[in-house]
Amino acid sequence: APHHLPTFILALADLLNRYYSLARTDSQFRILQDDDKPRQAARLLMLAAARQVLFNSLGLMGITAPERLTRAEEEDAEPGA
């Protein structure tokens, strides 16, 4: 069924957005400021893997994604903006 891929992409993007939002308010979820280097490395790998999965999945649907968001794009992408 063709709806499975976009549903998966949306779910993954939602999970990443929730993690990002949580990390902004709760220091235990921060990545770059984490003193536990193995945990920091694991989180960076998790984000890199998620980025690659999103990139590949969108590509399968013929959608291109920016390599990086600018600050204005980030603010526009926030819910309620």
mmCIF file with all atom_site columns, N, CA and C in Angstrom:
data_model
loop_
_atom_site.group_PDB
_atom_site.id
_atom_site.type_symbol
_atom_site.label_atom_id
_atom_site.label_alt_id
_atom_site.label_comp_id
_atom_site.label_asym_id
_atom_site.label_entity_id
_atom_site.label_seq_id
_atom_site.pdbx_PDB_ins_code
_atom_site.Cartn_x
_atom_site.Cartn_y
_atom_site.Cartn_z
_atom_site.occupancy
_atom_site.B_iso_or_equiv
_atom_site.pdbx_formal_charge
_atom_site.auth_seq_id
_atom_site.auth_comp_id
_atom_site.auth_asym_id
_atom_site.auth_atom_id
_atom_site.pdbx_PDB_model_num
ATOM 1   N N  . ALA A 1 1  ? 0.846  -1.187 0.000  1.00 0.00 ? 1  ALA A N  1
ATOM 2   C CA . ALA A 1 1  ? 0.000  0.000  0.000  1.00 0.00 ? 1  ALA A CA 1
ATOM 3   C C  . ALA A 1 1  ? 0.888  1.246  0.000  1.00 0.00 ? 1  ALA A C  1
ATOM 4   N N  . PRO A 1 2  ? 0.601  2.176  -0.879 1.00 0.00 ? 2  PRO A N  1
ATOM 5   C CA . PRO A 1 2  ? 1.476  3.344  -1.043 1.00 0.00 ? 2  PRO A CA 1
ATOM 6   C C  . PRO A 1 2  ? 1.480  4.311  0.141  1.00 0.00 ? 2  PRO A C  1
ATOM 7   N N  . HIS A 1 3  ? 0.524  4.216  1.028  1.00 0.00 ? 3  HIS A N  1
ATOM 8   C CA . HIS A 1 3  ? 0.477  5.158  2.143  1.00 0.00 ? 3  HIS A CA 1
ATOM 9   C C  . HIS A 1 3  ? 1.464  4.818  3.267  1.00 0.00 ? 3  HIS A C  1
ATOM 10  N N  . HIS A 1 4  ? 2.045  3.640  3.254  1.00 0.00 ? 4  HIS A N  1
ATOM 11  C CA . HIS A 1 4  ? 2.936  3.239  4.342  1.00 0.00 ? 4  HIS A CA 1
ATOM 12  C C  . HIS A 1 4  ? 4.199  4.086  4.416  1.00 0.00 ? 4  HIS A C  1
ATOM 13  N N  . LEU A 1 5  ? 4.801  4.406  3.297  1.00 0.00 ? 5  LEU A N  1
ATOM 14  C CA . LEU A 1 5  ? 6.041  5.186  3.317  1.00 0.00 ? 5  LEU A CA 1
ATOM 15  C C  . LEU A 1 5  ? 5.816  6.607  3.843  1.00 0.00 ? 5  LEU A C  1
ATOM 16  N N  . PRO A 1 6  ? 4.841  7.356  3.324  1.00 0.00 ? 6  PRO A N  1
ATOM 17  C CA . PRO A 1 6  ? 4.648  8.693  3.891  1.00 0.00 ? 6  PRO A CA 1
ATOM 18  C C  . PRO A 1 6  ? 4.228  8.665  5.363  1.00 0.00 ? 6  PRO A C  1
ATOM 19  N N  . THR A 1 7  ? 3.483  7.649  5.758  1.00 0.00 ? 7  THR A N  1
ATOM 20  C CA . THR A 1 7  ? 3.092  7.524  7.164  1.00 0.00 ? 7  THR A CA 1
ATOM 21  C C  . THR A 1 7  ? 4.321  7.289  8.028  1.00 0.00 ? 7  THR A C  1
ATOM 22  N N  . PHE A 1 8  ? 5.232  6.441  7.556  1.00 0.00 ? 8  PHE A N  1
ATOM 23  C CA . PHE A 1 8  ? 6.484  6.183  8.265  1.00 0.00 ? 8  PHE A CA 1
ATOM 24  C C  . PHE A 1 8  ? 7.330  7.450  8.364  1.00 0.00 ? 8  PHE A C  1
ATOM 25  N N  . ILE A 1 9  ? 7.454  8.172  7.263  1.00 0.00 ? 9  ILE A N  1
ATOM 26  C CA . ILE A 1 9  ? 8.253  9.408  7.245  1.00 0.00 ? 9  ILE A CA 1
ATOM 27  C C  . ILE A 1 9  ? 7.696  10.410 8.253  1.00 0.00 ? 9  ILE A C  1
ATOM 28  N N  . LEU A 1 10 ? 6.398  10.571 8.260  1.00 0.00 ? 10 LEU A N  1
ATOM 29  C CA . LEU A 1 10 ? 5.766  11.503 9.187  1.00 0.00 ? 10 LEU A CA 1
ATOM 30  C C  . LEU A 1 10 ? 6.007  11.081 10.636 1.00 0.00 ? 10 LEU A C  1
ATOM 31  N N  . ALA A 1 11 ? 5.896  9.793  10.922 1.00 0.00 ? 11 ALA A N  1
ATOM 32  C CA . ALA A 1 11 ? 6.111  9.303  12.283 1.00 0.00 ? 11 ALA A CA 1
ATOM 33  C C  . ALA A 1 11 ? 7.557  9.530  12.727 1.00 0.00 ? 11 ALA A C  1
ATOM 34  N N  . LEU A 1 12 ? 8.511  9.245  11.858 1.00 0.00 ? 12 LEU A N  1
ATOM 35  C CA . LEU A 1 12 ? 9.915  9.448  12.199 1.00 0.00 ? 12 LEU A CA 1
ATOM 36  C C  . LEU A 1 12 ? 10.217 10.931 12.412 1.00 0.00 ? 12 LEU A C  1
ATOM 37  N N  . ALA A 1 13 ? 9.713  11.773 11.529 1.00 0.00 ? 13 ALA A N  1
ATOM 38  C CA . ALA A 1 13 ? 9.925  13.216 11.671 1.00 0.00 ? 13 ALA A CA 1
ATOM 39  C C  . ALA A 1 13 ? 9.298  13.728 12.968 1.00 0.00 ? 13 ALA A C  1
ATOM 40  N N  . ASP A 1 14 ? 8.138  13.198 13.314 1.00 0.00 ? 14 ASP A N  1
ATOM 41  C CA . ASP A 1 14 ? 7.479  13.597 14.551 1.00 0.00 ? 14 ASP A CA 1
ATOM 42  C C  . ASP A 1 14 ? 8.312  13.191 15.770 1.00 0.00 ? 14 ASP A C  1
ATOM 43  N N  . LEU A 1 15 ? 8.844  11.976 15.766 1.00 0.00 ? 15 LEU A N  1
ATOM 44  C CA . LEU A 1 15 ? 9.691  11.527 16.876 1.00 0.00 ? 15 LEU A CA 1
ATOM 45  C C  . LEU A 1 15 ? 10.945 12.394 17.019 1.00 0.00 ? 15 LEU A C  1
ATOM 46  N N  . LEU A 1 16 ? 11.566 12.729 15.903 1.00 0.00 ? 16 LEU A N  1
ATOM 47  C CA . LEU A 1 16 ? 12.758 13.577 15.955 1.00 0.00 ? 16 LEU A CA 1
ATOM 48  C C  . LEU A 1 16 ? 12.415 14.970 16.470 1.00 0.00 ? 16 LEU A C  1
ATOM 49  N N  . ASN A 1 17 ? 11.276 15.498 16.042 1.00 0.00 ? 17 ASN A N  1
ATOM 50  C CA . ASN A 1 17 ? 10.853 16.813 16.507 1.00 0.00 ? 17 ASN A CA 1
ATOM 51  C C  . ASN A 1 17 ? 10.572 16.792 18.009 1.00 0.00 ? 17 ASN A C  1
ATOM 52  N N  . ARG A 1 18 ? 9.948  15.726 18.490 1.00 0.00 ? 18 ARG A N  1
ATOM 53  C CA . ARG A 1 18 ? 9.684  15.606 19.930 1.00 0.00 ? 18 ARG A CA 1
ATOM 54  C C  . ARG A 1 18 ? 10.993 15.528 20.718 1.00 0.00 ? 18 ARG A C  1
ATOM 55  N N  . TYR A 1 19 ? 11.946 14.769 20.208 1.00 0.00 ? 19 TYR A N  1
ATOM 56  C CA . TYR A 1 19 ? 13.241 14.659 20.890 1.00 0.00 ? 19 TYR A CA 1
ATOM 57  C C  . TYR A 1 19 ? 13.929 16.024 20.930 1.00 0.00 ? 19 TYR A C  1
ATOM 58  N N  . TYR A 1 20 ? 13.922 16.721 19.804 1.00 0.00 ? 20 TYR A N  1
ATOM 59  C CA . TYR A 1 20 ? 14.547 18.039 19.724 1.00 0.00 ? 20 TYR A CA 1
ATOM 60  C C  . TYR A 1 20 ? 13.891 18.998 20.710 1.00 0.00 ? 20 TYR A C  1
ATOM 61  N N  . SER A 1 21 ? 12.574 18.992 20.765 1.00 0.00 ? 21 SER A N  1
ATOM 62  C CA . SER A 1 21 ? 11.850 19.870 21.682 1.00 0.00 ? 21 SER A CA 1
ATOM 63  C C  . SER A 1 21 ? 12.164 19.516 23.133 1.00 0.00 ? 21 SER A C  1
ATOM 64  N N  . LEU A 1 22 ? 12.227 18.242 23.434 1.00 0.00 ? 22 LEU A N  1
ATOM 65  C CA . LEU A 1 22 ? 12.547 17.796 24.784 1.00 0.00 ? 22 LEU A CA 1
ATOM 66  C C  . LEU A 1 22 ? 13.970 18.203 25.162 1.00 0.00 ? 22 LEU A C  1
ATOM 67  N N  . ALA A 1 23 ? 14.885 18.061 24.235 1.00 0.00 ? 23 ALA A N  1
ATOM 68  C CA . ALA A 1 23 ? 16.285 18.409 24.502 1.00 0.00 ? 23 ALA A CA 1
ATOM 69  C C  . ALA A 1 23 ? 16.458 19.905 24.737 1.00 0.00 ? 23 ALA A C  1
ATOM 70  N N  . ARG A 1 24 ? 15.573 20.706 24.186 1.00 0.00 ? 24 ARG A N  1
ATOM 71  C CA . ARG A 1 24 ? 15.666 22.154 24.395 1.00 0.00 ? 24 ARG A CA 1
ATOM 72  C C  . ARG A 1 24 ? 15.276 22.533 25.822 1.00 0.00 ? 24 ARG A C  1
ATOM 73  N N  . THR A 1 25 ? 14.445 21.716 26.476 1.00 0.00 ? 25 THR A N  1
ATOM 74  C CA . THR A 1 25 ? 13.948 22.063 27.802 1.00 0.00 ? 25 THR A CA 1
ATOM 75  C C  . THR A 1 25 ? 14.501 21.176 28.917 1.00 0.00 ? 25 THR A C  1
ATOM 76  N N  . ASP A 1 26 ? 15.059 20.025 28.580 1.00 0.00 ? 26 ASP A N  1
ATOM 77  C CA . ASP A 1 26 ? 15.547 19.084 29.585 1.00 0.00 ? 26 ASP A CA 1
ATOM 78  C C  . ASP A 1 26 ? 16.991 18.700 29.258 1.00 0.00 ? 26 ASP A C  1
ATOM 79  N N  . SER A 1 27 ? 17.909 19.126 30.099 1.00 0.00 ? 27 SER A N  1
ATOM 80  C CA . SER A 1 27 ? 19.329 18.948 29.809 1.00 0.00 ? 27 SER A CA 1
ATOM 81  C C  . SER A 1 27 ? 19.757 17.486 29.718 1.00 0.00 ? 27 SER A C  1
ATOM 82  N N  . GLN A 1 28 ? 19.010 16.558 30.305 1.00 0.00 ? 28 GLN A N  1
ATOM 83  C CA . GLN A 1 28 ? 19.418 15.157 30.227 1.00 0.00 ? 28 GLN A CA 1
ATOM 84  C C  . GLN A 1 28 ? 19.297 14.580 28.822 1.00 0.00 ? 28 GLN A C  1
ATOM 85  N N  . PHE A 1 29 ? 18.590 15.268 27.930 1.00 0.00 ? 29 PHE A N  1
ATOM 86  C CA . PHE A 1 29 ? 18.426 14.798 26.560 1.00 0.00 ? 29 PHE A CA 1
ATOM 87  C C  . PHE A 1 29 ? 19.298 15.560 25.560 1.00 0.00 ? 29 PHE A C  1
ATOM 88  N N  . ARG A 1 30 ? 20.078 16.498 26.039 1.00 0.00 ? 30 ARG A N  1
ATOM 89  C CA . ARG A 1 30 ? 20.937 17.271 25.141 1.00 0.00 ? 30 ARG A CA 1
ATOM 90  C C  . ARG A 1 30 ? 22.040 16.380 24.602 1.00 0.00 ? 30 ARG A C  1
ATOM 91  N N  . ILE A 1 31 ? 22.530 16.730 23.443 1.00 0.00 ? 31 ILE A N  1
ATOM 92  C CA . ILE A 1 31 ? 23.526 15.888 22.786 1.00 0.00 ? 31 ILE A CA 1
ATOM 93  C C  . ILE A 1 31 ? 24.917 16.495 22.885 1.00 0.00 ? 31 ILE A C  1
ATOM 94  N N  . LEU A 1 32 ? 25.092 17.682 22.382 1.00 0.00 ? 32 LEU A N  1
ATOM 95  C CA . LEU A 1 32 ? 26.429 18.263 22.323 1.00 0.00 ? 32 LEU A CA 1
ATOM 96  C C  . LEU A 1 32 ? 26.952 18.690 23.685 1.00 0.00 ? 32 LEU A C  1
ATOM 97  N N  . GLN A 1 33 ? 26.071 18.958 24.632 1.00 0.00 ? 33 GLN A N  1
ATOM 98  C CA . GLN A 1 33 ? 26.502 19.360 25.976 1.00 0.00 ? 33 GLN A CA 1
ATOM 99  C C  . GLN A 1 33 ? 26.580 18.164 26.923 1.00 0.00 ? 33 GLN A C  1
ATOM 100 N N  . ASP A 1 34 ? 26.485 16.963 26.406 1.00 0.00 ? 34 ASP A N  1
ATOM 101 C CA . ASP A 1 34 ? 26.519 15.752 27.234 1.00 0.00 ? 34 ASP A CA 1
ATOM 102 C C  . ASP A 1 34 ? 27.959 15.405 27.589 1.00 0.00 ? 34 ASP A C  1
ATOM 103 N N  . ASP A 1 35 ? 28.238 15.247 28.882 1.00 0.00 ? 35 ASP A N  1
ATOM 104 C CA . ASP A 1 35 ? 29.584 14.879 29.329 1.00 0.00 ? 35 ASP A CA 1
ATOM 105 C C  . ASP A 1 35 ? 29.869 13.394 29.161 1.00 0.00 ? 35 ASP A C  1
ATOM 106 N N  . ASP A 1 36 ? 28.827 12.592 28.981 1.00 0.00 ? 36 ASP A N  1
ATOM 107 C CA . ASP A 1 36 ? 28.978 11.148 28.774 1.00 0.00 ? 36 ASP A CA 1
ATOM 108 C C  . ASP A 1 36 ? 29.270 10.925 27.286 1.00 0.00 ? 36 ASP A C  1
ATOM 109 N N  . LYS A 1 37 ? 30.541 10.791 26.952 1.00 0.00 ? 37 LYS A N  1
ATOM 110 C CA . LYS A 1 37 ? 30.954 10.728 25.541 1.00 0.00 ? 37 LYS A CA 1
ATOM 111 C C  . LYS A 1 37 ? 30.395 9.523  24.783 1.00 0.00 ? 37 LYS A C  1
ATOM 112 N N  . PRO A 1 38 ? 30.337 8.334  25.368 1.00 0.00 ? 38 PRO A N  1
ATOM 113 C CA . PRO A 1 38 ? 29.722 7.220  24.637 1.00 0.00 ? 38 PRO A CA 1
ATOM 114 C C  . PRO A 1 38 ? 28.239 7.469  24.330 1.00 0.00 ? 38 PRO A C  1
ATOM 115 N N  . ARG A 1 39 ? 27.518 8.046  25.296 1.00 0.00 ? 39 ARG A N  1
ATOM 116 C CA . ARG A 1 39 ? 26.101 8.361  25.064 1.00 0.00 ? 39 ARG A CA 1
ATOM 117 C C  . ARG A 1 39 ? 25.970 9.454  24.001 1.00 0.00 ? 39 ARG A C  1
ATOM 118 N N  . GLN A 1 40 ? 26.841 10.437 24.063 1.00 0.00 ? 40 GLN A N  1
ATOM 119 C CA . GLN A 1 40 ? 26.834 11.504 23.067 1.00 0.00 ? 40 GLN A CA 1
ATOM 120 C C  . GLN A 1 40 ? 27.075 10.931 21.668 1.00 0.00 ? 40 GLN A C  1
ATOM 121 N N  . ALA A 1 41 ? 28.052 10.040 21.551 1.00 0.00 ? 41 ALA A N  1
ATOM 122 C CA . ALA A 1 41 ? 28.350 9.421  20.256 1.00 0.00 ? 41 ALA A CA 1
ATOM 123 C C  . ALA A 1 41 ? 27.169 8.594  19.756 1.00 0.00 ? 41 ALA A C  1
ATOM 124 N N  . ALA A 1 42 ? 26.523 7.862  20.652 1.00 0.00 ? 42 ALA A N  1
ATOM 125 C CA . ALA A 1 42 ? 25.370 7.049  20.266 1.00 0.00 ? 42 ALA A CA 1
ATOM 126 C C  . ALA A 1 42 ? 24.224 7.923  19.782 1.00 0.00 ? 42 ALA A C  1
ATOM 127 N N  . ARG A 1 43 ? 23.999 9.035  20.466 1.00 0.00 ? 43 ARG A N  1
ATOM 128 C CA . ARG A 1 43 ? 22.917 9.948  20.047 1.00 0.00 ? 43 ARG A CA 1
ATOM 129 C C  . ARG A 1 43 ? 23.232 10.599 18.700 1.00 0.00 ? 43 ARG A C  1
ATOM 130 N N  . LEU A 1 44 ? 24.479 10.953 18.490 1.00 0.00 ? 44 LEU A N  1
ATOM 131 C CA . LEU A 1 44 ? 24.853 11.534 17.193 1.00 0.00 ? 44 LEU A CA 1
ATOM 132 C C  . LEU A 1 44 ? 24.668 10.515 16.069 1.00 0.00 ? 44 LEU A C  1
ATOM 133 N N  . LEU A 1 45 ? 25.024 9.267  16.336 1.00 0.00 ? 45 LEU A N  1
ATOM 134 C CA . LEU A 1 45 ? 24.808 8.212  15.332 1.00 0.00 ? 45 LEU A CA 1
ATOM 135 C C  . LEU A 1 45 ? 23.325 7.990  15.070 1.00 0.00 ? 45 LEU A C  1
ATOM 136 N N  . MET A 1 46 ? 22.520 8.041  16.131 1.00 0.00 ? 46 MET A N  1
ATOM 137 C CA . MET A 1 46 ? 21.074 7.893  15.976 1.00 0.00 ? 46 MET A CA 1
ATOM 138 C C  . MET A 1 46 ? 20.517 8.998  15.070 1.00 0.00 ? 46 MET A C  1
ATOM 139 N N  . LEU A 1 47 ? 20.951 10.225 15.304 1.00 0.00 ? 47 LEU A N  1
ATOM 140 C CA . LEU A 1 47 ? 20.467 11.334 14.483 1.00 0.00 ? 47 LEU A CA 1
ATOM 141 C C  . LEU A 1 47 ? 20.950 11.220 13.042 1.00 0.00 ? 47 LEU A C  1
ATOM 142 N N  . ALA A 1 48 ? 22.191 10.801 12.860 1.00 0.00 ? 48 ALA A N  1
ATOM 143 C CA . ALA A 1 48 ? 22.716 10.626 11.500 1.00 0.00 ? 48 ALA A CA 1
ATOM 144 C C  . ALA A 1 48 ? 21.949 9.536  10.765 1.00 0.00 ? 48 ALA A C  1
ATOM 145 N N  . ALA A 1 49 ? 21.630 8.458  11.465 1.00 0.00 ? 49 ALA A N  1
ATOM 146 C CA . ALA A 1 49 ? 20.867 7.372  10.844 1.00 0.00 ? 49 ALA A CA 1
ATOM 147 C C  . ALA A 1 49 ? 19.464 7.839  10.488 1.00 0.00 ? 49 ALA A C  1
ATOM 148 N N  . ALA A 1 50 ? 18.825 8.564  11.393 1.00 0.00 ? 50 ALA A N  1
ATOM 149 C CA . ALA A 1 50 ? 17.474 9.072  11.115 1.00 0.00 ? 50 ALA A CA 1
ATOM 150 C C  . ALA A 1 50 ? 17.496 10.030 9.930  1.00 0.00 ? 50 ALA A C  1
ATOM 151 N N  . ARG A 1 51 ? 18.509 10.877 9.867  1.00 0.00 ? 51 ARG A N  1
ATOM 152 C CA . ARG A 1 51 ? 18.637 11.815 8.742  1.00 0.00 ? 51 ARG A CA 1
ATOM 153 C C  . ARG A 1 51 ? 18.736 11.046 7.424  1.00 0.00 ? 51 ARG A C  1
ATOM 154 N N  . GLN A 1 52 ? 19.569 10.007 7.414  1.00 0.00 ? 52 GLN A N  1
ATOM 155 C CA . GLN A 1 52 ? 19.754 9.217  6.193  1.00 0.00 ? 52 GLN A CA 1
ATOM 156 C C  . GLN A 1 52 ? 18.467 8.502  5.792  1.00 0.00 ? 52 GLN A C  1
ATOM 157 N N  . VAL A 1 53 ? 17.765 7.955  6.773  1.00 0.00 ? 53 VAL A N  1
ATOM 158 C CA . VAL A 1 53 ? 16.502 7.263  6.496  1.00 0.00 ? 53 VAL A CA 1
ATOM 159 C C  . VAL A 1 53 ? 15.480 8.253  5.915  1.00 0.00 ? 53 VAL A C  1
ATOM 160 N N  . LEU A 1 54 ? 15.383 9.440  6.507  1.00 0.00 ? 54 LEU A N  1
ATOM 161 C CA . LEU A 1 54 ? 14.454 10.444 5.972  1.00 0.00 ? 54 LEU A CA 1
ATOM 162 C C  . LEU A 1 54 ? 14.856 10.850 4.554  1.00 0.00 ? 54 LEU A C  1
ATOM 163 N N  . PHE A 1 55 ? 16.129 11.093 4.346  1.00 0.00 ? 55 PHE A N  1
ATOM 164 C CA . PHE A 1 55 ? 16.629 11.483 3.025  1.00 0.00 ? 55 PHE A CA 1
ATOM 165 C C  . PHE A 1 55 ? 16.290 10.413 1.984  1.00 0.00 ? 55 PHE A C  1
ATOM 166 N N  . ASN A 1 56 ? 16.596 9.152  2.316  1.00 0.00 ? 56 ASN A N  1
ATOM 167 C CA . ASN A 1 56 ? 16.327 8.049  1.379  1.00 0.00 ? 56 ASN A CA 1
ATOM 168 C C  . ASN A 1 56 ? 14.831 7.865  1.137  1.00 0.00 ? 56 ASN A C  1
ATOM 169 N N  . SER A 1 57 ? 14.043 7.929  2.193  1.00 0.00 ? 57 SER A N  1
ATOM 170 C CA . SER A 1 57 ? 12.599 7.726  2.070  1.00 0.00 ? 57 SER A CA 1
ATOM 171 C C  . SER A 1 57 ? 11.948 8.819  1.233  1.00 0.00 ? 57 SER A C  1
ATOM 172 N N  . LEU A 1 58 ? 12.347 10.060 1.493  1.00 0.00 ? 58 LEU A N  1
ATOM 173 C CA . LEU A 1 58 ? 11.801 11.154 0.686  1.00 0.00 ? 58 LEU A CA 1
ATOM 174 C C  . LEU A 1 58 ? 12.226 11.000 -0.778 1.00 0.00 ? 58 LEU A C  1
ATOM 175 N N  . GLY A 1 59 ? 13.467 10.579 -0.987 1.00 0.00 ? 59 GLY A N  1
ATOM 176 C CA . GLY A 1 59 ? 13.954 10.359 -2.347 1.00 0.00 ? 59 GLY A CA 1
ATOM 177 C C  . GLY A 1 59 ? 13.146 9.308  -3.086 1.00 0.00 ? 59 GLY A C  1
ATOM 178 N N  . LEU A 1 60 ? 12.748 8.253  -2.390 1.00 0.00 ? 60 LEU A N  1
ATOM 179 C CA . LEU A 1 60 ? 11.905 7.228  -3.017 1.00 0.00 ? 60 LEU A CA 1
ATOM 180 C C  . LEU A 1 60 ? 10.574 7.792  -3.490 1.00 0.00 ? 60 LEU A C  1
ATOM 181 N N  . MET A 1 61 ? 10.135 8.846  -2.812 1.00 0.00 ? 61 MET A N  1
ATOM 182 C CA . MET A 1 61 ? 8.867  9.479  -3.197 1.00 0.00 ? 61 MET A CA 1
ATOM 183 C C  . MET A 1 61 ? 9.071  10.622 -4.189 1.00 0.00 ? 61 MET A C  1
ATOM 184 N N  . GLY A 1 62 ? 10.333 10.863 -4.571 1.00 0.00 ? 62 GLY A N  1
ATOM 185 C CA . GLY A 1 62 ? 10.618 11.938 -5.520 1.00 0.00 ? 62 GLY A CA 1
ATOM 186 C C  . GLY A 1 62 ? 10.635 13.317 -4.891 1.00 0.00 ? 62 GLY A C  1
ATOM 187 N N  . ILE A 1 63 ? 10.845 13.371 -3.578 1.00 0.00 ? 63 ILE A N  1
ATOM 188 C CA . ILE A 1 63 ? 10.856 14.643 -2.852 1.00 0.00 ? 63 ILE A CA 1
ATOM 189 C C  . ILE A 1 63 ? 12.282 14.954 -2.436 1.00 0.00 ? 63 ILE A C  1
ATOM 190 N N  . THR A 1 64 ? 12.713 16.179 -2.680 1.00 0.00 ? 64 THR A N  1
ATOM 191 C CA . THR A 1 64 ? 14.037 16.599 -2.232 1.00 0.00 ? 64 THR A CA 1
ATOM 192 C C  . THR A 1 64 ? 13.893 17.360 -0.925 1.00 0.00 ? 64 THR A C  1
ATOM 193 N N  . ALA A 1 65 ? 14.877 17.224 -0.080 1.00 0.00 ? 65 ALA A N  1
ATOM 194 C CA . ALA A 1 65 ? 14.881 17.916 1.211  1.00 0.00 ? 65 ALA A CA 1
ATOM 195 C C  . ALA A 1 65 ? 16.143 18.759 1.296  1.00 0.00 ? 65 ALA A C  1
ATOM 196 N N  . PRO A 1 66 ? 16.065 19.899 1.973  1.00 0.00 ? 66 PRO A N  1
ATOM 197 C CA . PRO A 1 66 ? 17.275 20.719 2.125  1.00 0.00 ? 66 PRO A CA 1
ATOM 198 C C  . PRO A 1 66 ? 18.292 19.995 2.990  1.00 0.00 ? 66 PRO A C  1
ATOM 199 N N  . GLU A 1 67 ? 19.559 20.249 2.737  1.00 0.00 ? 67 GLU A N  1
ATOM 200 C CA . GLU A 1 67 ? 20.616 19.673 3.559  1.00 0.00 ? 67 GLU A CA 1
ATOM 201 C C  . GLU A 1 67 ? 20.592 20.265 4.966  1.00 0.00 ? 67 GLU A C  1
ATOM 202 N N  . ARG A 1 68 ? 20.183 21.517 5.049  1.00 0.00 ? 68 ARG A N  1
ATOM 203 C CA . ARG A 1 68 ? 20.196 22.223 6.330  1.00 0.00 ? 68 ARG A CA 1
ATOM 204 C C  . ARG A 1 68 ? 19.084 23.260 6.343  1.00 0.00 ? 68 ARG A C  1
ATOM 205 N N  . LEU A 1 69 ? 18.439 23.429 7.493  1.00 0.00 ? 69 LEU A N  1
ATOM 206 C CA . LEU A 1 69 ? 17.421 24.460 7.640  1.00 0.00 ? 69 LEU A CA 1
ATOM 207 C C  . LEU A 1 69 ? 18.072 25.748 8.114  1.00 0.00 ? 69 LEU A C  1
ATOM 208 N N  . THR A 1 70 ? 17.597 26.863 7.589  1.00 0.00 ? 70 THR A N  1
ATOM 209 C CA . THR A 1 70 ? 18.027 28.149 8.118  1.00 0.00 ? 70 THR A CA 1
ATOM 210 C C  . THR A 1 70 ? 17.156 28.467 9.319  1.00 0.00 ? 70 THR A C  1
ATOM 211 N N  . ARG A 1 71 ? 17.511 29.456 10.085 1.00 0.00 ? 71 ARG A N  1
ATOM 212 C CA . ARG A 1 71 ? 16.740 29.808 11.280 1.00 0.00 ? 71 ARG A CA 1
ATOM 213 C C  . ARG A 1 71 ? 15.302 30.161 10.901 1.00 0.00 ? 71 ARG A C  1
ATOM 214 N N  . ALA A 1 72 ? 15.093 30.903 9.824  1.00 0.00 ? 72 ALA A N  1
ATOM 215 C CA . ALA A 1 72 ? 13.744 31.279 9.397  1.00 0.00 ? 72 ALA A CA 1
ATOM 216 C C  . ALA A 1 72 ? 12.931 30.041 9.035  1.00 0.00 ? 72 ALA A C  1
ATOM 217 N N  . GLU A 1 73 ? 13.535 29.066 8.369  1.00 0.00 ? 73 GLU A N  1
ATOM 218 C CA . GLU A 1 73 ? 12.835 27.836 8.012  1.00 0.00 ? 73 GLU A CA 1
ATOM 219 C C  . GLU A 1 73 ? 12.472 27.035 9.254  1.00 0.00 ? 73 GLU A C  1
ATOM 220 N N  . GLU A 1 74 ? 13.361 27.039 10.259 1.00 0.00 ? 74 GLU A N  1
ATOM 221 C CA . GLU A 1 74 ? 13.073 26.322 11.503 1.00 0.00 ? 74 GLU A CA 1
ATOM 222 C C  . GLU A 1 74 ? 11.868 26.937 12.204 1.00 0.00 ? 74 GLU A C  1
ATOM 223 N N  . GLU A 1 75 ? 11.822 28.265 12.238 1.00 0.00 ? 75 GLU A N  1
ATOM 224 C CA . GLU A 1 75 ? 10.702 28.937 12.902 1.00 0.00 ? 75 GLU A CA 1
ATOM 225 C C  . GLU A 1 75 ? 9.403  28.703 12.156 1.00 0.00 ? 75 GLU A C  1
ATOM 226 N N  . ASP A 1 76 ? 9.459  28.681 10.823 1.00 0.00 ? 76 ASP A N  1
ATOM 227 C CA . ASP A 1 76 ? 8.260  28.415 10.013 1.00 0.00 ? 76 ASP A CA 1
ATOM 228 C C  . ASP A 1 76 ? 7.774  26.989 10.202 1.00 0.00 ? 76 ASP A C  1
ATOM 229 N N  . ALA A 1 77 ? 8.684  26.059 10.493 1.00 0.00 ? 77 ALA A N  1
ATOM 230 C CA . ALA A 1 77 ? 8.337  24.649 10.625 1.00 0.00 ? 77 ALA A CA 1
ATOM 231 C C  . ALA A 1 77 ? 7.788  24.306 11.999 1.00 0.00 ? 77 ALA A C  1
ATOM 232 N N  . GLU A 1 78 ? 7.935  25.211 12.971 1.00 0.00 ? 78 GLU A N  1
ATOM 233 C CA . GLU A 1 78 ? 7.448  24.923 14.307 1.00 0.00 ? 78 GLU A CA 1
ATOM 234 C C  . GLU A 1 78 ? 5.930  24.944 14.327 1.00 0.00 ? 78 GLU A C  1
ATOM 235 N N  . PRO A 1 79 ? 5.340  24.009 15.054 1.00 0.00 ? 79 PRO A N  1
ATOM 236 C CA . PRO A 1 79 ? 3.870  23.980 15.149 1.00 0.00 ? 79 PRO A CA 1
ATOM 237 C C  . PRO A 1 79 ? 3.349  25.302 15.713 1.00 0.00 ? 79 PRO A C  1
ATOM 238 N N  . GLY A 1 80 ? 2.283  25.792 15.115 1.00 0.00 ? 80 GLY A N  1
ATOM 239 C CA . GLY A 1 80 ? 1.677  27.031 15.562 1.00 0.00 ? 80 GLY A CA 1
ATOM 240 C C  . GLY A 1 80 ? 2.342  28.278 15.003 1.00 0.00 ? 80 GLY A C  1
ATOM 241 N N  . ALA A 1 81 ? 3.387  28.094 14.178 1.00 0.00 ? 81 ALA A N  1
ATOM 242 C CA . ALA A 1 81 ? 4.078  29.272 13.618 1.00 0.00 ? 81 ALA A CA 1
ATOM 243 C C  . ALA A 1 81 ? 3.362  29.770 12.385 1.00 0.00 ? 81 ALA A C  1
#
